[in-house]
mmCIF file of C-alpha atoms in Angstrom:
data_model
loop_
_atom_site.group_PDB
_atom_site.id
_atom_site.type_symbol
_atom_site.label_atom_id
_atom_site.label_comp_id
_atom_site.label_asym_id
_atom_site.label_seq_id
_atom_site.Cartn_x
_atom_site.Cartn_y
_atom_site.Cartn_z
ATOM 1 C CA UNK G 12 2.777 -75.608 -101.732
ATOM 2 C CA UNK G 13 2.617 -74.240 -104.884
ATOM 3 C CA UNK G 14 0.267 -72.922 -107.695
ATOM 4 C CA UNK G 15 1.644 -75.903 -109.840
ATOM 5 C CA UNK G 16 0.870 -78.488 -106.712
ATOM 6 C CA UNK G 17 -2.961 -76.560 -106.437
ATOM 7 C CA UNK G 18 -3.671 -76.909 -109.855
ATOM 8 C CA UNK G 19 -2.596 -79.918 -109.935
ATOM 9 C CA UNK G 20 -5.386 -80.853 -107.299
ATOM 10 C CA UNK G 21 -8.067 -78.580 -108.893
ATOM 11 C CA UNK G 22 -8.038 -78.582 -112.759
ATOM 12 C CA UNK G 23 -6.422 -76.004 -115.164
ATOM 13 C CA UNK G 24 -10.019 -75.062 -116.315
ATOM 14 C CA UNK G 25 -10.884 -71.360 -116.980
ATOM 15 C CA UNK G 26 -14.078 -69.985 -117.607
ATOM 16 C CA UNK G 27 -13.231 -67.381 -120.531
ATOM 17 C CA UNK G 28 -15.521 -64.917 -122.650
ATOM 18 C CA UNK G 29 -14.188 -62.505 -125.321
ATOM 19 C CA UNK G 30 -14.447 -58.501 -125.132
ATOM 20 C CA UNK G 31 -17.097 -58.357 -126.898
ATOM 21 C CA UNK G 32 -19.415 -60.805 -124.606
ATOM 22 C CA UNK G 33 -22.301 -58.175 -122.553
ATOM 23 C CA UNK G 34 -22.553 -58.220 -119.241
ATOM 24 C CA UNK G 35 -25.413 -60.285 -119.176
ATOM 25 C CA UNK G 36 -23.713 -62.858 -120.718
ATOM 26 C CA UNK G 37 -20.785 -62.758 -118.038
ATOM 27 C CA UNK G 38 -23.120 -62.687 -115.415
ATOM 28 C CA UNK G 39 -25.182 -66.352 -116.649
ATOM 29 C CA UNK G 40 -21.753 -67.710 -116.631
ATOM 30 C CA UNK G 41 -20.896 -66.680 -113.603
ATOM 31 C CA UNK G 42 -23.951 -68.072 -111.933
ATOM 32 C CA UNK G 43 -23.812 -71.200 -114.396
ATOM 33 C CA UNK G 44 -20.089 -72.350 -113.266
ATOM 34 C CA UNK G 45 -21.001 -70.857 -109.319
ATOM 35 C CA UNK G 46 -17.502 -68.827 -110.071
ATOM 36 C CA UNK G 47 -16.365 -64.892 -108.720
ATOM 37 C CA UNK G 48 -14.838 -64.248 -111.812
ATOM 38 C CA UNK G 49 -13.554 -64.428 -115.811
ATOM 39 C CA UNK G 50 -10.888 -64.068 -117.551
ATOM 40 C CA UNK G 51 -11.276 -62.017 -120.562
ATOM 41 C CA UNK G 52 -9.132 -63.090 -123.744
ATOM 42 C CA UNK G 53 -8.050 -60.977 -126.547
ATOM 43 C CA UNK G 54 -8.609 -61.619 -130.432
ATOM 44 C CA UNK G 55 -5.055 -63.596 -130.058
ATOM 45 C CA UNK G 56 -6.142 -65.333 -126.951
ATOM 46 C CA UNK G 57 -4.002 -63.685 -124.374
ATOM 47 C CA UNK G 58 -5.312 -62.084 -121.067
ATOM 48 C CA UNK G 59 -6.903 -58.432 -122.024
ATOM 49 C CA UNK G 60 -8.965 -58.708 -118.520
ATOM 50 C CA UNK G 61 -10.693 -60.125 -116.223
ATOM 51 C CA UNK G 62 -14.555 -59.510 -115.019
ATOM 52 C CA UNK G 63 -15.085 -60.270 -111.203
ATOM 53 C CA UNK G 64 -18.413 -60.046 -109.105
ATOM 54 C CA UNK G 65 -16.873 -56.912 -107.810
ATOM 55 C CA UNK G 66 -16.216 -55.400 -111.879
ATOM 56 C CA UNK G 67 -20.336 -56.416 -112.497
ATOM 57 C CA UNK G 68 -21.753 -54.604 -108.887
ATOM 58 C CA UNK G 69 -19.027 -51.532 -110.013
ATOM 59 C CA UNK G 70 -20.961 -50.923 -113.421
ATOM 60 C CA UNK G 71 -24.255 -51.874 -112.060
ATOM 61 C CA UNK G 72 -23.881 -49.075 -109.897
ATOM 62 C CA UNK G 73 -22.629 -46.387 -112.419
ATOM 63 C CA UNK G 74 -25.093 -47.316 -115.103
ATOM 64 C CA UNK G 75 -27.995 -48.488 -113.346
ATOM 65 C CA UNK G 76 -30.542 -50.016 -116.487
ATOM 66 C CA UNK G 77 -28.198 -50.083 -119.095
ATOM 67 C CA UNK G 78 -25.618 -52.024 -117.177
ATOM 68 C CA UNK G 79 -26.189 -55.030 -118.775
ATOM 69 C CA UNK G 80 -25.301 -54.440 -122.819
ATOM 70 C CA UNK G 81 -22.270 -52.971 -121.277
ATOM 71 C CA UNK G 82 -19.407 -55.675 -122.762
ATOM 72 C CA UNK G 83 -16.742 -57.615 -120.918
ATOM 73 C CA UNK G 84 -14.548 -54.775 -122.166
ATOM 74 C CA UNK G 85 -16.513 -52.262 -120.818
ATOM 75 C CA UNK G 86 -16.626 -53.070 -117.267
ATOM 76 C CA UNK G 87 -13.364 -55.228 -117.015
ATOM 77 C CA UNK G 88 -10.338 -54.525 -114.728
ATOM 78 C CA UNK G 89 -7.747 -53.818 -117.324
ATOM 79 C CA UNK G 90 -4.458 -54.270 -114.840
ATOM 80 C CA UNK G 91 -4.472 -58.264 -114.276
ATOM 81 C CA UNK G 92 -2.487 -59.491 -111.327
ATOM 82 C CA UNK G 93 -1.514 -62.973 -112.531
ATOM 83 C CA UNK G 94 0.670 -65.407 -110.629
ATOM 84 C CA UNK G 95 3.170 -68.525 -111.797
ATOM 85 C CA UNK G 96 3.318 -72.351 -111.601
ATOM 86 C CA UNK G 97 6.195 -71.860 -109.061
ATOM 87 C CA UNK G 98 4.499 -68.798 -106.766
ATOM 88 C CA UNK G 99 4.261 -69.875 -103.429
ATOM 89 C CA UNK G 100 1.093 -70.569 -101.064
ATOM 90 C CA UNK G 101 2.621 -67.147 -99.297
ATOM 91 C CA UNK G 102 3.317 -65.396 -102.430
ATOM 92 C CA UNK G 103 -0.837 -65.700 -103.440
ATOM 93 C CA UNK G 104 -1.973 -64.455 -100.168
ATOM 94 C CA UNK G 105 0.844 -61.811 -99.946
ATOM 95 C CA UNK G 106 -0.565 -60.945 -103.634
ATOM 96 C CA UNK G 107 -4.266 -61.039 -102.775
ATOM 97 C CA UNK G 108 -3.923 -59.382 -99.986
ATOM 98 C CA UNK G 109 -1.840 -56.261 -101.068
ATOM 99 C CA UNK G 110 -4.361 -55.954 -104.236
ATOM 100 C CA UNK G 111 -7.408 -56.793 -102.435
ATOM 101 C CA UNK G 112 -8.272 -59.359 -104.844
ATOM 102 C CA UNK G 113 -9.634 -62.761 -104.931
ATOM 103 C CA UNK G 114 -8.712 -64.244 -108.392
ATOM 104 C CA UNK G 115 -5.476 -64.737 -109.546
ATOM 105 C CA UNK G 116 -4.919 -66.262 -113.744
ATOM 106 C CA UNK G 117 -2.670 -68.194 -113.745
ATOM 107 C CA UNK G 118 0.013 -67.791 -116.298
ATOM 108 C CA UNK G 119 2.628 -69.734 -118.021
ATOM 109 C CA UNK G 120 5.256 -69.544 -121.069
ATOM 110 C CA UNK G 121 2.615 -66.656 -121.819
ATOM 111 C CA UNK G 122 -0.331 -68.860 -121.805
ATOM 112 C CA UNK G 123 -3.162 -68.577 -119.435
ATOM 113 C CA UNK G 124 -2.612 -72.180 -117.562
ATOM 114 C CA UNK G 125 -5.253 -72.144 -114.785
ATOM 115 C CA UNK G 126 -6.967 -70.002 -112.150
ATOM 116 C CA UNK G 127 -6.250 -69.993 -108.612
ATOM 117 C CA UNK G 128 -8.823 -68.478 -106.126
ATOM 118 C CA UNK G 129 -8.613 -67.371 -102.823
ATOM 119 C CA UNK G 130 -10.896 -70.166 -101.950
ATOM 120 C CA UNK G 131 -8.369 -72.449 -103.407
ATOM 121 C CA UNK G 132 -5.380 -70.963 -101.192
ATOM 122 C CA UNK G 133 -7.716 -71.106 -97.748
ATOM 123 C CA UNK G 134 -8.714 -74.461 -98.411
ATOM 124 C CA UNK G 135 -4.707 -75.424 -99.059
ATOM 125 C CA UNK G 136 -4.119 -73.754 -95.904
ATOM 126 C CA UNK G 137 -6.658 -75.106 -93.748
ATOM 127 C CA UNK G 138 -5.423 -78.584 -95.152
ATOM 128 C CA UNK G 139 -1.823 -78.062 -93.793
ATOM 129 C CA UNK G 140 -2.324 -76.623 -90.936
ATOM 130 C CA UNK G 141 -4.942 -79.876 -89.797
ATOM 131 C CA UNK G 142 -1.820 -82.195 -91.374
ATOM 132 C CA UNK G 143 0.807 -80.564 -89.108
ATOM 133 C CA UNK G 144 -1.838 -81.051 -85.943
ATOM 134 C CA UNK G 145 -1.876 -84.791 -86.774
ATOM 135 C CA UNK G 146 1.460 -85.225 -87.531
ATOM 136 C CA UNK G 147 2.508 -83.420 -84.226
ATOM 137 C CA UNK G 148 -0.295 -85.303 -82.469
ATOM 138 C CA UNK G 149 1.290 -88.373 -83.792
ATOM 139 C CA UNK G 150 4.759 -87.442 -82.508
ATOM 140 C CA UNK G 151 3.715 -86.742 -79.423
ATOM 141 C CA UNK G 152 1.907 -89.952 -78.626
ATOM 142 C CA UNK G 153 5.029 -91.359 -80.267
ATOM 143 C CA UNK G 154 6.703 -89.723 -77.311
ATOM 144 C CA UNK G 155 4.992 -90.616 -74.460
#
């Protein structure tokens, strides 16, 4: 399957703030939407970062009370792994895995086009593996 198939099933829509949004901001709209993580646009609105849980517990840690006036800027992950409409099911975890991430923006003709999640990938998984055990339970009793 691909990231164009999962989207597809899941939406295109991608909780966004700009650079300039504080911390406590991020972190109301990451409880508000139940999500791991934002993407961060720039002034042009292309990709400048993204904000994770992982980004908000880093700069929790290193700045203790004034952690949250920090700005999605401040605390972002500058180096965005993004994937494509045509990346595989294998490509995403080979991806996640290497980076040790869970959030990949989706990108296309330069535009951010969607998000896909590790959550999104296990769940794709976990529904092909159950449709190959039916269809093989299906060709066995076929068989028999």
């Amino acid at each position: 399957m691909t990231v164009a198939q999962i989207l597809s099933r899941k939406g295109r829509a991608v909780v966004t703030v700009s650079a300039t949004e504080t911390m406590q901001g991020v972190v109301n709209l990451l409880t508000q939407n139940r999500i791991g993580a934002v993407v961060v646009l720039d002034g042009k609105g292309g990709i400048a970062g993204i904000v994770s849980e992982r980004d908000v517990v880093r700069a929790l840690s290193e700045h203790v009370g004034a952690a949250m006036g920090k700005t999605a800027a401040d605390i972002m992950t500058k180096k965005v792994k993004t994937c494509g409409p045509t990346d595989t099911e294998a490509e995403l975890m080979g991806l996640m895995t290497e980076h040790r991430i869970r959030h990949l923006p989706v990108v296309e003709g330069g535009k951010l086009a969607g998000m896909i999640s590790i959550g999104d990938v296990v769940k794709q998984r976990i529904e092909s593996v159950e449709r190959e055990a039916e269809e093989m339970k299906s060709y066995i009793a076929s068989a028999g």
